[in-house]
JSON list of C-alpha atoms in Angstrom, two decimals:
[
{"chain": "A", "resi": 1, "resn": "GLU", "atom": "CA", "xyz": [0.00, 0.00, 0.00]},
{"chain": "A", "resi": 2, "resn": "GLN", "atom": "CA", "xyz": [2.88, 2.39, 0.77]},
{"chain": "A", "resi": 3, "resn": "ALA", "atom": "CA", "xyz": [4.38, 1.66, -2.66]},
{"chain": "A", "resi": 4, "resn": "LEU", "atom": "CA", "xyz": [1.05, 2.58, -4.29]},
{"chain": "A", "resi": 5, "resn": "GLN", "atom": "CA", "xyz": [0.97, 5.88, -2.39]},
{"chain": "A", "resi": 6, "resn": "ILE", "atom": "CA", "xyz": [4.54, 6.66, -3.46]},
{"chain": "A", "resi": 7, "resn": "ALA", "atom": "CA", "xyz": [3.71, 5.77, -7.08]},
{"chain": "A", "resi": 8, "resn": "THR", "atom": "CA", "xyz": [0.64, 8.01, -6.95]},
{"chain": "A", "resi": 9, "resn": "SER", "atom": "CA", "xyz": [2.66, 10.94, -5.59]},
{"chain": "A", "resi": 10, "resn": "HIS", "atom": "CA", "xyz": [5.46, 10.31, -8.10]},
{"chain": "A", "resi": 11, "resn": "THR", "atom": "CA", "xyz": [3.19, 10.33, -11.15]},
{"chain": "A", "resi": 12, "resn": "ALA", "atom": "CA", "xyz": [1.06, 13.24, -9.86]},
{"chain": "A", "resi": 13, "resn": "ALA", "atom": "CA", "xyz": [4.19, 15.40, -9.54]},
{"chain": "A", "resi": 14, "resn": "ALA", "atom": "CA", "xyz": [5.40, 14.58, -13.07]},
{"chain": "A", "resi": 15, "resn": "SER", "atom": "CA", "xyz": [4.38, 16.51, -16.15]},
{"chain": "A", "resi": 16, "resn": "VAL", "atom": "CA", "xyz": [4.14, 15.17, -19.66]},
{"chain": "A", "resi": 17, "resn": "GLY", "atom": "CA", "xyz": [4.43, 18.71, -21.02]},
{"chain": "A", "resi": 18, "resn": "ASP", "atom": "CA", "xyz": [0.84, 18.97, -22.23]},
{"chain": "A", "resi": 19, "resn": "PRO", "atom": "CA", "xyz": [-2.04, 20.17, -20.04]},
{"chain": "A", "resi": 20, "resn": "ASP", "atom": "CA", "xyz": [-4.45, 17.76, -21.75]},
{"chain": "A", "resi": 21, "resn": "TYR", "atom": "CA", "xyz": [-2.54, 14.71, -20.46]},
{"chain": "A", "resi": 22, "resn": "ARG", "atom": "CA", "xyz": [-1.29, 13.34, -17.16]},
{"chain": "A", "resi": 23, "resn": "LEU", "atom": "CA", "xyz": [0.74, 10.39, -15.97]},
{"chain": "A", "resi": 24, "resn": "GLY", "atom": "CA", "xyz": [-0.88, 7.41, -14.33]},
{"chain": "A", "resi": 25, "resn": "PHE", "atom": "CA", "xyz": [0.48, 3.95, -13.59]},
{"chain": "A", "resi": 26, "resn": "ASP", "atom": "CA", "xyz": [-0.30, 0.25, -13.47]},
{"chain": "A", "resi": 27, "resn": "LEU", "atom": "CA", "xyz": [1.21, -2.11, -10.91]},
{"chain": "A", "resi": 28, "resn": "SER", "atom": "CA", "xyz": [3.10, -4.77, -12.88]},
{"chain": "A", "resi": 29, "resn": "GLY", "atom": "CA", "xyz": [4.47, -6.95, -10.09]},
{"chain": "A", "resi": 30, "resn": "GLN", "atom": "CA", "xyz": [6.86, -7.29, -7.22]},
{"chain": "A", "resi": 31, "resn": "ILE", "atom": "CA", "xyz": [10.51, -8.30, -7.24]},
{"chain": "A", "resi": 32, "resn": "GLY", "atom": "CA", "xyz": [11.79, -8.99, -3.75]},
{"chain": "A", "resi": 33, "resn": "ASP", "atom": "CA", "xyz": [11.14, -5.83, -1.77]},
{"chain": "A", "resi": 34, "resn": "GLU", "atom": "CA", "xyz": [10.60, -3.64, -4.85]},
{"chain": "A", "resi": 35, "resn": "TRP", "atom": "CA", "xyz": [7.39, -2.93, -6.76]},
{"chain": "A", "resi": 36, "resn": "LEU", "atom": "CA", "xyz": [7.35, -2.63, -10.53]},
{"chain": "A", "resi": 37, "resn": "PHE", "atom": "CA", "xyz": [5.04, -0.08, -12.18]},
{"chain": "A", "resi": 38, "resn": "ALA", "atom": "CA", "xyz": [4.32, 0.83, -15.79]},
{"chain": "A", "resi": 39, "resn": "TYR", "atom": "CA", "xyz": [3.65, 4.46, -16.62]},
{"chain": "A", "resi": 40, "resn": "ARG", "atom": "CA", "xyz": [0.33, 5.13, -18.30]},
{"chain": "A", "resi": 41, "resn": "ILE", "atom": "CA", "xyz": [-0.51, 8.33, -20.17]},
{"chain": "A", "resi": 42, "resn": "GLU", "atom": "CA", "xyz": [-4.07, 9.48, -19.46]},
{"chain": "A", "resi": 43, "resn": "CYS", "atom": "CA", "xyz": [-5.83, 11.91, -21.78]},
{"chain": "A", "resi": 44, "resn": "LEU", "atom": "CA", "xyz": [-8.07, 14.41, -20.03]},
{"chain": "A", "resi": 45, "resn": "LYS", "atom": "CA", "xyz": [-9.98, 15.22, -23.22]},
{"chain": "A", "resi": 46, "resn": "ASP", "atom": "CA", "xyz": [-12.92, 13.17, -24.43]},
{"chain": "A", "resi": 47, "resn": "ILE", "atom": "CA", "xyz": [-11.31, 11.85, -27.61]},
{"chain": "A", "resi": 48, "resn": "PRO", "atom": "CA", "xyz": [-10.67, 8.30, -28.85]},
{"chain": "A", "resi": 49, "resn": "PRO", "atom": "CA", "xyz": [-7.34, 6.76, -27.77]},
{"chain": "A", "resi": 50, "resn": "ASP", "atom": "CA", "xyz": [-6.16, 6.49, -31.39]},
{"chain": "A", "resi": 51, "resn": "GLU", "atom": "CA", "xyz": [-6.23, 10.32, -31.52]},
{"chain": "A", "resi": 52, "resn": "TRP", "atom": "CA", "xyz": [-4.14, 10.80, -28.38]},
{"chain": "A", "resi": 53, "resn": "ALA", "atom": "CA", "xyz": [-0.74, 12.46, -28.66]},
{"chain": "A", "resi": 54, "resn": "ARG", "atom": "CA", "xyz": [2.33, 10.23, -28.36]},
{"chain": "A", "resi": 55, "resn": "PHE", "atom": "CA", "xyz": [5.03, 10.82, -25.74]},
{"chain": "A", "resi": 56, "resn": "ALA", "atom": "CA", "xyz": [8.57, 9.51, -25.37]},
{"chain": "A", "resi": 57, "resn": "GLY", "atom": "CA", "xyz": [10.37, 8.75, -22.13]},
{"chain": "A", "resi": 58, "resn": "ALA", "atom": "CA", "xyz": [10.73, 6.05, -19.53]},
{"chain": "A", "resi": 59, "resn": "GLY", "atom": "CA", "xyz": [7.93, 3.55, -19.75]},
{"chain": "A", "resi": 60, "resn": "GLU", "atom": "CA", "xyz": [8.29, 2.06, -16.30]},
{"chain": "A", "resi": 61, "resn": "PHE", "atom": "CA", "xyz": [9.59, 2.65, -12.79]},
{"chain": "A", "resi": 62, "resn": "ILE", "atom": "CA", "xyz": [10.40, 0.79, -9.58]},
{"chain": "A", "resi": 63, "resn": "VAL", "atom": "CA", "xyz": [9.53, 1.78, -6.01]},
{"chain": "A", "resi": 64, "resn": "SER", "atom": "CA", "xyz": [11.87, 0.21, -3.44]},
{"chain": "A", "resi": 65, "resn": "SER", "atom": "CA", "xyz": [10.94, -0.66, 0.14]},
{"chain": "A", "resi": 66, "resn": "ASN", "atom": "CA", "xyz": [12.79, 2.47, 1.33]},
{"chain": "A", "resi": 67, "resn": "GLY", "atom": "CA", "xyz": [10.61, 4.66, -0.91]},
{"chain": "A", "resi": 68, "resn": "HIS", "atom": "CA", "xyz": [13.21, 5.33, -3.61]},
{"chain": "A", "resi": 69, "resn": "VAL", "atom": "CA", "xyz": [11.81, 5.66, -7.16]},
{"chain": "A", "resi": 70, "resn": "ARG", "atom": "CA", "xyz": [13.87, 4.94, -10.27]},
{"chain": "A", "resi": 71, "resn": "ASP", "atom": "CA", "xyz": [12.92, 4.93, -13.93]},
{"chain": "A", "resi": 72, "resn": "LEU", "atom": "CA", "xyz": [13.62, 1.91, -16.13]},
{"chain": "A", "resi": 73, "resn": "SER", "atom": "CA", "xyz": [14.34, 1.70, -19.82]},
{"chain": "A", "resi": 74, "resn": "VAL", "atom": "CA", "xyz": [12.18, -0.73, -21.80]},
{"chain": "A", "resi": 75, "resn": "PRO", "atom": "CA", "xyz": [14.89, -3.48, -21.85]},
{"chain": "A", "resi": 76, "resn": "MET", "atom": "CA", "xyz": [15.39, -3.06, -18.08]},
{"chain": "A", "resi": 77, "resn": "PHE", "atom": "CA", "xyz": [11.63, -3.33, -17.55]},
{"chain": "A", "resi": 78, "resn": "ILE", "atom": "CA", "xyz": [11.36, -6.49, -19.65]},
{"chain": "A", "resi": 79, "resn": "GLU", "atom": "CA", "xyz": [14.14, -8.09, -17.59]},
{"chain": "A", "resi": 80, "resn": "ALA", "atom": "CA", "xyz": [12.60, -6.94, -14.30]},
{"chain": "A", "resi": 81, "resn": "GLU", "atom": "CA", "xyz": [9.18, -8.26, -15.32]},
{"chain": "A", "resi": 82, "resn": "ARG", "atom": "CA", "xyz": [10.75, -11.59, -16.28]},
{"chain": "A", "resi": 83, "resn": "GLN", "atom": "CA", "xyz": [12.37, -11.82, -12.83]},
{"chain": "A", "resi": 84, "resn": "GLY", "atom": "CA", "xyz": [9.18, -10.80, -11.06]},
{"chain": "A", "resi": 85, "resn": "HIS", "atom": "CA", "xyz": [6.91, -13.23, -12.87]},
{"chain": "A", "resi": 86, "resn": "GLY", "atom": "CA", "xyz": [9.37, -16.10, -13.20]},
{"chain": "A", "resi": 87, "resn": "ALA", "atom": "CA", "xyz": [8.97, -16.16, -16.98]}
]
């Protein structure tokens, strides 16, 4: 639950550079005492998802048990997800 609160604060404080969009997240899993989250872009306008703007940047992040947040590149996320799900 603490990791979810930290993730919520982390994404709420971040800007995607466009007032019509904000960052959200999805919990992807847990690896030891760290929680793996995927960033999700949320459009605040009532338009179909295929018309949403595209954004570049880190796709995922980890929240550690001590509250530290760090972004992951896509390859790092794939490896972390593999470790977390035993795939």
